[in-house]
PDB file of C-alpha atoms and ligand atoms in Angstrom:
ATOM      1  CA  MET J   7      -0.138  -0.220   0.110  1.00 70.00           C
ATOM      2  CA  PRO J   8       1.389   3.163  -0.943  1.00 77.00           C
ATOM      3  CA  ASN J   9       1.752   5.792   1.957  1.00 89.00           C
ATOM      4  CA  ARG J  10      -1.372   7.993   2.204  1.00 90.00           C
ATOM      5  CA  ASP J  11      -1.036  11.766   1.701  1.00 82.00           C
ATOM      6  CA  THR J  12      -2.232  13.717   4.548  1.00 84.00           C
ATOM      7  CA  LEU J  13       0.518  16.782   3.623  1.00 80.00           C
ATOM      8  CA  PHE J  14      -2.262  19.303   3.528  1.00 76.00           C
ATOM      9  CA  ALA J  15      -4.749  17.858   6.188  1.00 72.00           C
ATOM     10  CA  ALA J  16      -3.769  20.574   8.730  1.00 66.00           C
ATOM     11  CA  PRO J  17      -4.013  24.137   8.533  1.00 75.00           C
ATOM     12  CA  ILE J  18      -0.504  25.515   7.171  1.00 76.00           C
ATOM     13  CA  ASN J  19       0.276  28.970   8.468  1.00 71.00           C
ATOM     14  CA  LYS J  20       2.293  30.240   5.745  1.00 76.00           C
ATOM     15  CA  LEU J  21       1.372  28.309   2.092  1.00 73.00           C
ATOM     16  CA  GLY J  22       4.979  28.785   0.021  1.00 75.00           C
ATOM     17  CA  ASP J  23       5.017  27.616  -3.257  1.00 79.00           C
ATOM     18  CA  TRP J  24       4.671  24.113  -4.290  1.00 73.00           C
ATOM     19  CA  THR J  25       8.021  21.985  -4.531  1.00 84.00           C
ATOM     20  CA  PHE J  26       8.651  18.058  -5.613  1.00 91.00           C
ATOM     21  CA  ASP J  27      10.034  17.498  -2.363  1.00 90.00           C
ATOM     22  CA  GLU J  28      11.036  14.785  -0.189  1.00 92.00           C
ATOM     23  CA  GLN J  29       7.519  14.948   1.543  1.00 90.00           C
ATOM     24  CA  VAL J  30       5.622  14.675  -2.146  1.00 91.00           C
ATOM     25  CA  ALA J  31       7.869  12.156  -3.316  1.00 95.00           C
ATOM     26  CA  GLU J  32       7.113   9.887  -0.462  1.00 90.00           C
ATOM     27  CA  VAL J  33       3.290   9.854  -1.085  1.00 90.00           C
ATOM     28  CA  PHE J  34       3.280  10.554  -4.798  1.00 93.00           C
ATOM     29  CA  PRO J  35       1.871   7.575  -6.122  1.00 94.00           C
ATOM     30  CA  ASP J  36      -1.320   7.885  -3.477  1.00 91.00           C
ATOM     31  CA  MET J  37      -1.563  11.732  -4.267  1.00 91.00           C
ATOM     32  CA  ILE J  38      -1.418  11.680  -8.283  1.00 96.00           C
ATOM     33  CA  GLN J  39      -3.824   8.725  -7.984  1.00 94.00           C
ATOM     34  CA  ARG J  40      -6.441  10.552  -5.855  1.00 92.00           C
ATOM     35  CA  SER J  41      -5.806  13.871  -7.808  1.00 94.00           C
ATOM     36  CA  VAL J  42      -5.363  12.875 -11.395  1.00 96.00           C
ATOM     37  CA  PRO J  43      -8.540  11.505 -13.239  1.00 97.00           C
ATOM     38  CA  GLY J  44      -7.532   8.606 -15.400  1.00 97.00           C
ATOM     39  CA  TYR J  45      -3.962   8.642 -14.032  1.00 98.00           C
ATOM     40  CA  SER J  46      -3.587   4.569 -14.299  1.00 97.00           C
ATOM     41  CA  ASN J  47      -5.414   4.538 -17.562  1.00 97.00           C
ATOM     42  CA  ILE J  48      -2.832   6.609 -19.251  1.00 98.00           C
ATOM     43  CA  ILE J  49      -0.093   5.006 -17.263  1.00 98.00           C
ATOM     44  CA  SER J  50      -1.254   1.536 -19.024  1.00 98.00           C
ATOM     45  CA  MET J  51      -2.006   3.169 -22.285  1.00 98.00           C
ATOM     46  CA  ILE J  52       1.437   4.490 -22.491  1.00 98.00           C
ATOM     47  CA  GLY J  53       2.579   1.013 -22.621  1.00 98.00           C
ATOM     48  CA  MET J  54       0.757   0.248 -25.245  1.00 98.00           C
ATOM     49  CA  LEU J  55       1.464   3.078 -27.361  1.00 98.00           C
ATOM     50  CA  ALA J  56       4.741   2.021 -26.420  1.00 98.00           C
ATOM     51  CA  GLU J  57       4.328  -1.777 -27.877  1.00 98.00           C
ATOM     52  CA  ARG J  58       3.134  -0.196 -31.088  1.00 98.00           C
ATOM     53  CA  PHE J  59       5.620   2.491 -31.624  1.00 98.00           C
ATOM     54  CA  VAL J  60       9.047   1.556 -29.860  1.00 98.00           C
ATOM     55  CA  ARG J  61      11.837   0.743 -32.697  1.00 98.00           C
ATOM     56  CA  PRO J  62      14.759  -1.372 -31.908  1.00 98.00           C
ATOM     57  CA  HIS J  63      17.874   0.262 -31.261  1.00 98.00           C
ATOM     58  CA  THR J  64      15.939   3.582 -30.411  1.00 98.00           C
ATOM     59  CA  ARG J  65      15.612   5.869 -27.331  1.00 98.00           C
ATOM     60  CA  ILE J  66      13.011   6.446 -25.132  1.00 98.00           C
ATOM     61  CA  TYR J  67      12.699   9.694 -22.929  1.00 98.00           C
ATOM     62  CA  ASP J  68      10.599  10.040 -19.889  1.00 98.00           C
ATOM     63  CA  LEU J  69      10.524  13.407 -19.003  1.00 98.00           C
ATOM     64  CA  GLY J  70       9.662  14.689 -15.456  1.00 98.00           C
ATOM     65  CA  CYS J  71       9.878  11.142 -14.586  1.00 98.00           C
ATOM     66  CA  SER J  72       8.673  11.328 -10.762  1.00 98.00           C
ATOM     67  CA  LEU J  73       8.836   7.760  -9.137  1.00 97.00           C
ATOM     68  CA  GLY J  74       9.062   6.042 -12.981  1.00 97.00           C
ATOM     69  CA  ALA J  75       5.469   5.226 -13.450  1.00 98.00           C
ATOM     70  CA  ALA J  76       5.725   5.800 -17.160  1.00 98.00           C
ATOM     71  CA  THR J  77       8.962   4.162 -18.090  1.00 98.00           C
ATOM     72  CA  LEU J  78       7.900   1.003 -15.985  1.00 97.00           C
ATOM     73  CA  SER J  79       5.029   0.704 -17.835  1.00 98.00           C
ATOM     74  CA  VAL J  80       7.017   1.443 -21.095  1.00 98.00           C
ATOM     75  CA  ARG J  81       9.666  -0.968 -20.379  1.00 97.00           C
ATOM     76  CA  ARG J  82       7.228  -3.770 -19.297  1.00 96.00           C
ATOM     77  CA  ASN J  83       5.788  -3.182 -23.131  1.00 97.00           C
ATOM     78  CA  ILE J  84       8.614  -3.319 -25.130  1.00 97.00           C
ATOM     79  CA  LYS J  85       9.183  -5.927 -27.661  1.00 94.00           C
ATOM     80  CA  VAL J  86      12.146  -5.340 -29.755  1.00 97.00           C
ATOM     81  CA  ASP J  87      16.017  -5.194 -28.610  1.00 96.00           C
ATOM     82  CA  GLY J  88      18.916  -2.847 -28.271  1.00 97.00           C
ATOM     83  CA  CYS J  89      16.550   0.076 -26.495  1.00 98.00           C
ATOM     84  CA  HIS J  90      17.775   2.451 -23.982  1.00 98.00           C
ATOM     85  CA  ILE J  91      15.432   4.300 -21.876  1.00 98.00           C
ATOM     86  CA  ILE J  92      16.413   7.740 -20.329  1.00 98.00           C
ATOM     87  CA  ALA J  93      14.234   8.841 -17.348  1.00 98.00           C
ATOM     88  CA  VAL J  94      14.958  12.725 -16.152  1.00 98.00           C
ATOM     89  CA  ASP J  95      13.649  14.320 -13.431  1.00 98.00           C
ATOM     90  CA  ASN J  96      14.940  17.518 -11.466  1.00 98.00           C
ATOM     91  CA  SER J  97      13.792  16.430  -7.977  1.00 97.00           C
ATOM     92  CA  PRO J  98      16.558  14.792  -5.823  1.00 97.00           C
ATOM     93  CA  ALA J  99      14.215  13.373  -3.815  1.00 97.00           C
ATOM     94  CA  MET J 100      12.150  12.098  -6.833  1.00 97.00           C
ATOM     95  CA  VAL J 101      15.327  10.580  -8.454  1.00 98.00           C
ATOM     96  CA  GLU J 102      16.392   9.005  -5.554  1.00 97.00           C
ATOM     97  CA  ARG J 103      12.974   6.619  -5.076  1.00 96.00           C
ATOM     98  CA  CYS J 104      12.780   6.421  -9.298  1.00 97.00           C
ATOM     99  CA  ARG J 105      16.378   4.466  -9.182  1.00 97.00           C
ATOM    100  CA  ARG J 106      15.518   2.301  -6.306  1.00 95.00           C
ATOM    101  CA  HIS J 107      12.212   1.613  -7.802  1.00 94.00           C
ATOM    102  CA  ILE J 108      13.294   0.749 -11.370  1.00 95.00           C
ATOM    103  CA  ASP J 109      15.824  -1.506  -9.567  1.00 94.00           C
ATOM    104  CA  ALA J 110      13.312  -3.243  -7.636  1.00 93.00           C
ATOM    105  CA  PHE J 111      12.090  -4.788 -11.255  1.00 89.00           C
ATOM    106  CA  ARG J 112      14.382  -6.951 -13.906  1.00 85.00           C
ATOM    107  CA  ALA J 113      13.645  -5.759 -17.618  1.00 91.00           C
ATOM    108  CA  ALA J 114      15.937  -6.759 -20.630  1.00 92.00           C
ATOM    109  CA  THR J 115      15.940  -2.901 -21.517  1.00 97.00           C
ATOM    110  CA  PRO J 116      17.888  -0.497 -19.378  1.00 97.00           C
ATOM    111  CA  VAL J 117      17.171   2.491 -17.529  1.00 98.00           C
ATOM    112  CA  GLU J 118      19.072   5.213 -17.177  1.00 97.00           C
ATOM    113  CA  VAL J 119      17.591   8.231 -14.420  1.00 98.00           C
ATOM    114  CA  ILE J 120      19.100  11.243 -14.882  1.00 98.00           C
ATOM    115  CA  GLU J 121      18.625  14.267 -12.119  1.00 98.00           C
ATOM    116  CA  ALA J 122      18.578  16.876 -14.874  1.00 98.00           C
ATOM    117  CA  ASP J 123      16.277  19.705 -15.482  1.00 98.00           C
ATOM    118  CA  ILE J 124      14.602  18.458 -19.054  1.00 98.00           C
ATOM    119  CA  ARG J 125      15.562  21.970 -20.626  1.00 98.00           C
ATOM    120  CA  ASP J 126      18.971  20.731 -20.253  1.00 98.00           C
ATOM    121  CA  VAL J 127      18.748  17.089 -21.883  1.00 98.00           C
ATOM    122  CA  GLU J 128      19.867  16.002 -25.254  1.00 98.00           C
ATOM    123  CA  ILE J 129      17.246  13.945 -27.267  1.00 98.00           C
ATOM    124  CA  GLN J 130      18.589  11.421 -29.935  1.00 98.00           C
ATOM    125  CA  ASP J 131      17.202   8.758 -31.787  1.00 98.00           C
ATOM    126  CA  ALA J 132      13.773   9.079 -29.928  1.00 98.00           C
ATOM    127  CA  SER J 133      10.978   6.880 -30.885  1.00 98.00           C
ATOM    128  CA  MET J 134       9.082   7.660 -28.000  1.00 98.00           C
ATOM    129  CA  VAL J 135       8.984  10.850 -25.492  1.00 98.00           C
ATOM    130  CA  VAL J 136       6.527  10.979 -22.670  1.00 98.00           C
ATOM    131  CA  LEU J 137       5.526  14.218 -21.023  1.00 98.00           C
ATOM    132  CA  ASN J 138       3.563  12.709 -18.590  1.00 98.00           C
ATOM    133  CA  PHE J 139       1.967  16.066 -16.641  1.00 98.00           C
ATOM    134  CA  THR J 140       5.439  17.726 -16.579  1.00 98.00           C
ATOM    135  CA  LEU J 141       5.305  20.501 -19.269  1.00 98.00           C
ATOM    136  CA  GLN J 142       2.842  22.404 -17.007  1.00 97.00           C
ATOM    137  CA  PHE J 143       5.354  23.129 -14.411  1.00 96.00           C
ATOM    138  CA  LEU J 144       7.949  24.336 -17.416  1.00 97.00           C
ATOM    139  CA  GLU J 145       7.656  28.391 -17.477  1.00 95.00           C
ATOM    140  CA  PRO J 146       4.942  29.303 -20.639  1.00 94.00           C
ATOM    141  CA  ASP J 147       7.890  30.655 -22.383  1.00 94.00           C
ATOM    142  CA  ASP J 148      10.391  27.294 -22.471  1.00 97.00           C
ATOM    143  CA  ARG J 149       7.674  25.029 -23.584  1.00 98.00           C
ATOM    144  CA  GLN J 150       7.669  25.960 -27.290  1.00 98.00           C
ATOM    145  CA  ARG J 151      11.642  25.405 -27.229  1.00 98.00           C
ATOM    146  CA  LEU J 152      11.411  22.410 -25.341  1.00 98.00           C
ATOM    147  CA  LEU J 153       8.801  20.518 -27.825  1.00 98.00           C
ATOM    148  CA  ASN J 154      10.999  21.574 -30.923  1.00 98.00           C
ATOM    149  CA  LYS J 155      14.273  20.181 -29.662  1.00 98.00           C
ATOM    150  CA  ILE J 156      12.199  16.998 -28.912  1.00 98.00           C
ATOM    151  CA  TYR J 157      10.719  17.072 -32.310  1.00 98.00           C
ATOM    152  CA  GLN J 158      14.190  17.617 -33.478  1.00 98.00           C
ATOM    153  CA  GLY J 159      15.945  14.750 -31.511  1.00 98.00           C
ATOM    154  CA  MET J 160      12.525  12.197 -32.502  1.00 98.00           C
ATOM    155  CA  LEU J 161      13.147   9.299 -35.479  1.00 98.00           C
ATOM    156  CA  PRO J 162      10.618   9.821 -38.125  1.00 97.00           C
ATOM    157  CA  GLY J 163       7.676   7.762 -36.712  1.00 97.00           C
ATOM    158  CA  GLY J 164       8.138   8.669 -33.220  1.00 98.00           C
ATOM    159  CA  ILE J 165       5.780   9.305 -30.480  1.00 98.00           C
ATOM    160  CA  LEU J 166       5.498  11.622 -27.772  1.00 98.00           C
ATOM    161  CA  VAL J 167       2.815  11.468 -25.562  1.00 98.00           C
ATOM    162  CA  LEU J 168       1.704  14.844 -23.859  1.00 98.00           C
ATOM    163  CA  SER J 169      -0.669  14.577 -20.859  1.00 98.00           C
ATOM    164  CA  GLU J 170      -1.419  17.739 -19.057  1.00 98.00           C
ATOM    165  CA  LYS J 171      -4.342  19.405 -17.111  1.00 97.00           C
ATOM    166  CA  PHE J 172      -6.186  21.654 -19.060  1.00 98.00           C
ATOM    167  CA  SER J 173      -7.514  25.159 -19.206  1.00 96.00           C
ATOM    168  CA  PHE J 174     -10.316  25.653 -21.619  1.00 97.00           C
ATOM    169  CA  GLU J 175     -11.578  28.660 -23.703  1.00 93.00           C
ATOM    170  CA  ASP J 176     -15.478  28.182 -22.915  1.00 95.00           C
ATOM    171  CA  GLN J 177     -16.024  29.538 -19.389  1.00 96.00           C
ATOM    172  CA  GLN J 178     -19.071  27.442 -18.696  1.00 97.00           C
ATOM    173  CA  ILE J 179     -17.366  23.945 -19.694  1.00 97.00           C
ATOM    174  CA  GLY J 180     -14.115  24.964 -17.980  1.00 96.00           C
ATOM    175  CA  GLU J 181     -16.194  25.914 -14.743  1.00 96.00           C
ATOM    176  CA  LEU J 182     -17.890  22.286 -15.144  1.00 97.00           C
ATOM    177  CA  LEU J 183     -15.081  20.492 -15.125  1.00 97.00           C
ATOM    178  CA  PHE J 184     -13.239  22.326 -12.712  1.00 94.00           C
ATOM    179  CA  ASP J 185     -16.081  21.239 -10.369  1.00 94.00           C
ATOM    180  CA  MET J 186     -16.024  17.844 -11.803  1.00 96.00           C
ATOM    181  CA  HIS J 187     -12.502  17.623 -10.866  1.00 95.00           C
ATOM    182  CA  HIS J 188     -12.919  18.874  -7.313  1.00 94.00           C
ATOM    183  CA  ASP J 189     -15.988  16.001  -6.985  1.00 95.00           C
ATOM    184  CA  PHE J 190     -13.621  14.100  -7.871  1.00 96.00           C
ATOM    185  CA  LYS J 191     -11.025  14.812  -5.261  1.00 94.00           C
ATOM    186  CA  ARG J 192     -14.018  14.803  -2.914  1.00 93.00           C
ATOM    187  CA  ALA J 193     -15.084  11.734  -3.481  1.00 95.00           C
ATOM    188  CA  ASN J 194     -11.469  10.311  -3.504  1.00 91.00           C
ATOM    189  CA  GLY J 195     -10.786  11.354   0.585  1.00 89.00           C
ATOM    190  CA  TYR J 196      -9.705  15.165   0.335  1.00 84.00           C
ATOM    191  CA  SER J 197     -11.271  17.889   2.428  1.00 81.00           C
ATOM    192  CA  GLU J 198     -12.181  21.131   1.507  1.00 80.00           C
ATOM    193  CA  LEU J 199      -9.261  22.346   3.341  1.00 80.00           C
ATOM    194  CA  GLU J 200      -6.924  20.018   1.631  1.00 77.00           C
ATOM    195  CA  ILE J 201      -8.088  21.109  -1.873  1.00 83.00           C
ATOM    196  CA  SER J 202      -7.877  24.766  -1.577  1.00 79.00           C
ATOM    197  CA  GLN J 203      -4.160  24.702   0.509  1.00 75.00           C
ATOM    198  CA  LYS J 204      -2.853  22.496  -2.688  1.00 83.00           C
ATOM    199  CA  ARG J 205      -4.582  24.638  -5.052  1.00 84.00           C
ATOM    200  CA  SER J 206      -2.840  27.989  -3.730  1.00 79.00           C
ATOM    201  CA  MET J 207       0.701  25.902  -3.368  1.00 81.00           C
ATOM    202  CA  LEU J 208      -0.104  24.668  -7.150  1.00 80.00           C
ATOM    203  CA  GLU J 209      -1.040  28.187  -8.240  1.00 82.00           C
ATOM    204  CA  ASN J 210       1.955  30.044  -9.399  1.00 81.00           C
ATOM    205  CA  VAL J 211       3.963  26.671 -10.293  1.00 86.00           C
ATOM    206  CA  MET J 212       1.325  25.261 -12.552  1.00 90.00           C
ATOM    207  CA  ARG J 213       0.381  26.961 -15.513  1.00 93.00           C
ATOM    208  CA  THR J 214      -2.025  25.057 -17.933  1.00 95.00           C
ATOM    209  CA  ASP J 215      -2.747  25.647 -21.373  1.00 97.00           C
ATOM    210  CA  SER J 216      -5.962  24.383 -23.471  1.00 97.00           C
ATOM    211  CA  VAL J 217      -6.268  21.876 -26.034  1.00 97.00           C
ATOM    212  CA  GLU J 218      -6.187  24.372 -28.627  1.00 97.00           C
ATOM    213  CA  ALA J 219      -2.737  25.757 -27.838  1.00 97.00           C
ATOM    214  CA  HIS J 220      -1.172  22.577 -27.250  1.00 98.00           C
ATOM    215  CA  LYS J 221      -2.122  21.908 -30.801  1.00 98.00           C
ATOM    216  CA  THR J 222      -0.480  25.004 -32.085  1.00 98.00           C
ATOM    217  CA  ARG J 223       2.821  24.326 -30.147  1.00 98.00           C
ATOM    218  CA  LEU J 224       3.182  20.752 -31.515  1.00 98.00           C
ATOM    219  CA  HIS J 225       2.594  21.766 -35.075  1.00 98.00           C
ATOM    220  CA  GLN J 226       4.811  24.684 -34.934  1.00 98.00           C
ATOM    221  CA  ALA J 227       7.605  22.457 -33.242  1.00 98.00           C
ATOM    222  CA  GLY J 228       6.850  20.197 -36.621  1.00 97.00           C
ATOM    223  CA  PHE J 229       4.781  17.534 -35.407  1.00 97.00           C
ATOM    224  CA  ASN J 230       2.203  17.223 -38.569  1.00 94.00           C
ATOM    225  CA  HIS J 231      -0.200  15.012 -36.633  1.00 95.00           C
ATOM    226  CA  ALA J 232      -1.146  15.767 -32.958  1.00 98.00           C
ATOM    227  CA  GLU J 233      -4.916  14.983 -31.447  1.00 98.00           C
ATOM    228  CA  THR J 234      -5.885  14.207 -27.656  1.00 98.00           C
ATOM    229  CA  TRP J 235      -6.125  10.529 -27.436  1.00 98.00           C
ATOM    230  CA  PHE J 236      -7.721  10.796 -23.814  1.00 98.00           C
ATOM    231  CA  GLN J 237      -9.547  12.809 -21.640  1.00 98.00           C
ATOM    232  CA  CYS J 238     -11.317  12.752 -18.232  1.00 97.00           C
ATOM    233  CA  PHE J 239     -12.709  16.173 -17.202  1.00 97.00           C
ATOM    234  CA  ASN J 240      -9.896  18.852 -17.271  1.00 97.00           C
ATOM    235  CA  PHE J 241      -6.902  16.399 -17.603  1.00 97.00           C
ATOM    236  CA  GLY J 242      -5.912  14.531 -20.559  1.00 98.00           C
ATOM    237  CA  SER J 243      -3.350  13.904 -23.310  1.00 98.00           C
ATOM    238  CA  LEU J 244      -2.279  14.018 -26.408  1.00 98.00           C
ATOM    239  CA  ILE J 245      -0.411  12.106 -29.150  1.00 98.00           C
ATOM    240  CA  ALA J 246       2.121  13.944 -31.836  1.00 98.00           C
ATOM    241  CA  VAL J 247       3.351  11.706 -34.340  1.00 98.00           C
ATOM    242  CA  LYS J 248       6.469  12.886 -36.062  1.00 97.00           C
ATOM    243  CA  GLU J 249       5.972  11.755 -40.116  1.00 91.00           C
ATOM    244  CA  ASP J 250       7.717   9.229 -41.072  1.00 88.00           C
ATOM    245  CA  ALA J 251       8.190  10.054 -45.493  1.00 79.00           C
ATOM    246  CA  ASN J 252       8.906   6.582 -45.865  1.00 78.00           C
ATOM    247  CA  SER J 253       5.615   4.845 -44.937  1.00 73.00           C
TER     248      SER J 253
HETATM  249  C1  LIG P 304       3.411  15.846 -11.977  1.00 86.04           C
HETATM  250  S1  LIG P 304       4.950  14.998 -11.722  1.00 86.04           S
HETATM  251  C2  LIG P 304       4.951  13.987 -13.381  1.00 86.04           C
HETATM  252  C3  LIG P 304       4.431  12.527 -13.006  1.00 86.04           C
HETATM  253  C4  LIG P 304       5.096  11.721 -13.835  1.00 86.04           C
HETATM  254  N1  LIG P 304       5.544  12.014 -15.187  1.00 86.04           N
HETATM  255  C5  LIG P 304       4.265  10.180 -13.991  1.00 86.04           C
HETATM  256  O1  LIG P 304       4.025   9.636 -14.753  1.00 86.04           O
HETATM  257  O2  LIG P 304       3.922   9.913 -12.600  1.00 86.04           O
HETATM  258  C6  LIG P 304       6.179  16.309 -12.439  1.00 86.04           C
HETATM  259  C7  LIG P 304       7.340  15.634 -12.005  1.00 86.04           C
HETATM  260  O3  LIG P 304       8.163  17.024 -13.038  1.00 86.04           O
HETATM  261  C8  LIG P 304       9.475  17.138 -12.523  1.00 86.04           C
HETATM  262  N2  LIG P 304       9.508  18.300 -13.500  1.00 86.04           N
HETATM  263  C9  LIG P 304       9.082  19.676 -13.301  1.00 86.04           C
HETATM  264  N3  LIG P 304      10.011  20.308 -13.725  1.00 86.04           N
HETATM  265  C10 LIG P 304      10.677  19.867 -14.337  1.00 86.04           C
HETATM  266  C11 LIG P 304      11.924  20.611 -15.548  1.00 86.04           C
HETATM  267  N4  LIG P 304      12.067  21.871 -15.263  1.00 86.04           N
HETATM  268  N5  LIG P 304      13.205  19.560 -15.324  1.00 86.04           N
HETATM  269  C12 LIG P 304      12.762  18.321 -14.590  1.00 86.04           C
HETATM  270  N6  LIG P 304      11.968  17.799 -14.052  1.00 86.04           N
HETATM  271  C13 LIG P 304      10.774  18.555 -13.962  1.00 86.04           C
HETATM  272  C14 LIG P 304       8.961  17.313 -10.870  1.00 86.04           C
HETATM  273  O4  LIG P 304      10.180  17.151 -10.479  1.00 86.04           O
HETATM  274  C15 LIG P 304       8.466  15.947 -10.704  1.00 86.04           C
HETATM  275  O5  LIG P 304       8.668  14.931 -10.628  1.00 86.04           O
END
């Protein structure tokens, strides 16, 4: 059983900005499961996408890997030889736990867990790149540059999985999906205090985009094909494919 997230159950005097520190890393599996609708579906479907898209002798990048849930799903589903997974996170607490987590399972495909800023990591020979709820934590000005770099380092036929919390241009729909997400968290045992304290801490560090804004960026990076493949309330995931002129 993962450790239960009770980090925000008691009133906190001075709410600072959100960080992925030791305390968060310790309860992260429970926290993300109870806060992100569809998270476990997305993780298992990332495995299905890996089975379909990962090519022999290529690299797979999991950018903002946290404890390595997407990496493990990819690794379980790779059916070809000579691949190498690179999992990157800039939180020392996440990286340390991620390494332990990955080492607990045996598999043919090697995984390298790197403590680094994803903006500084070189992307090369990638047949799959995963940004599972990470892009939203980057400064908005850095997002396009990162997607451009991913596209450049991706092999033709490669796939990017981009999961995010979305904002909506239609205010009524935005409010409805926001309320449904609130209900989801309450149904998962979070109190009003926990929900509101966490929300204020995330306010400055997690800025969301609309699906349309994501698609525009992906197209600008060079991806000819980009579409939402999963959505639950205001959370979802897009796939973007780099065209293969030979297929
Ligand atoms: C919501 S979590 C991602 C969840 C994870 N991908 C999964 O599927 O379980 C966001 C992660 O991105 C990492 N992160 C945020 N900004 C980063 C950056 N600039 N470079 C590297 N990692 C970053 C955080 O430390 C955190 O672990």
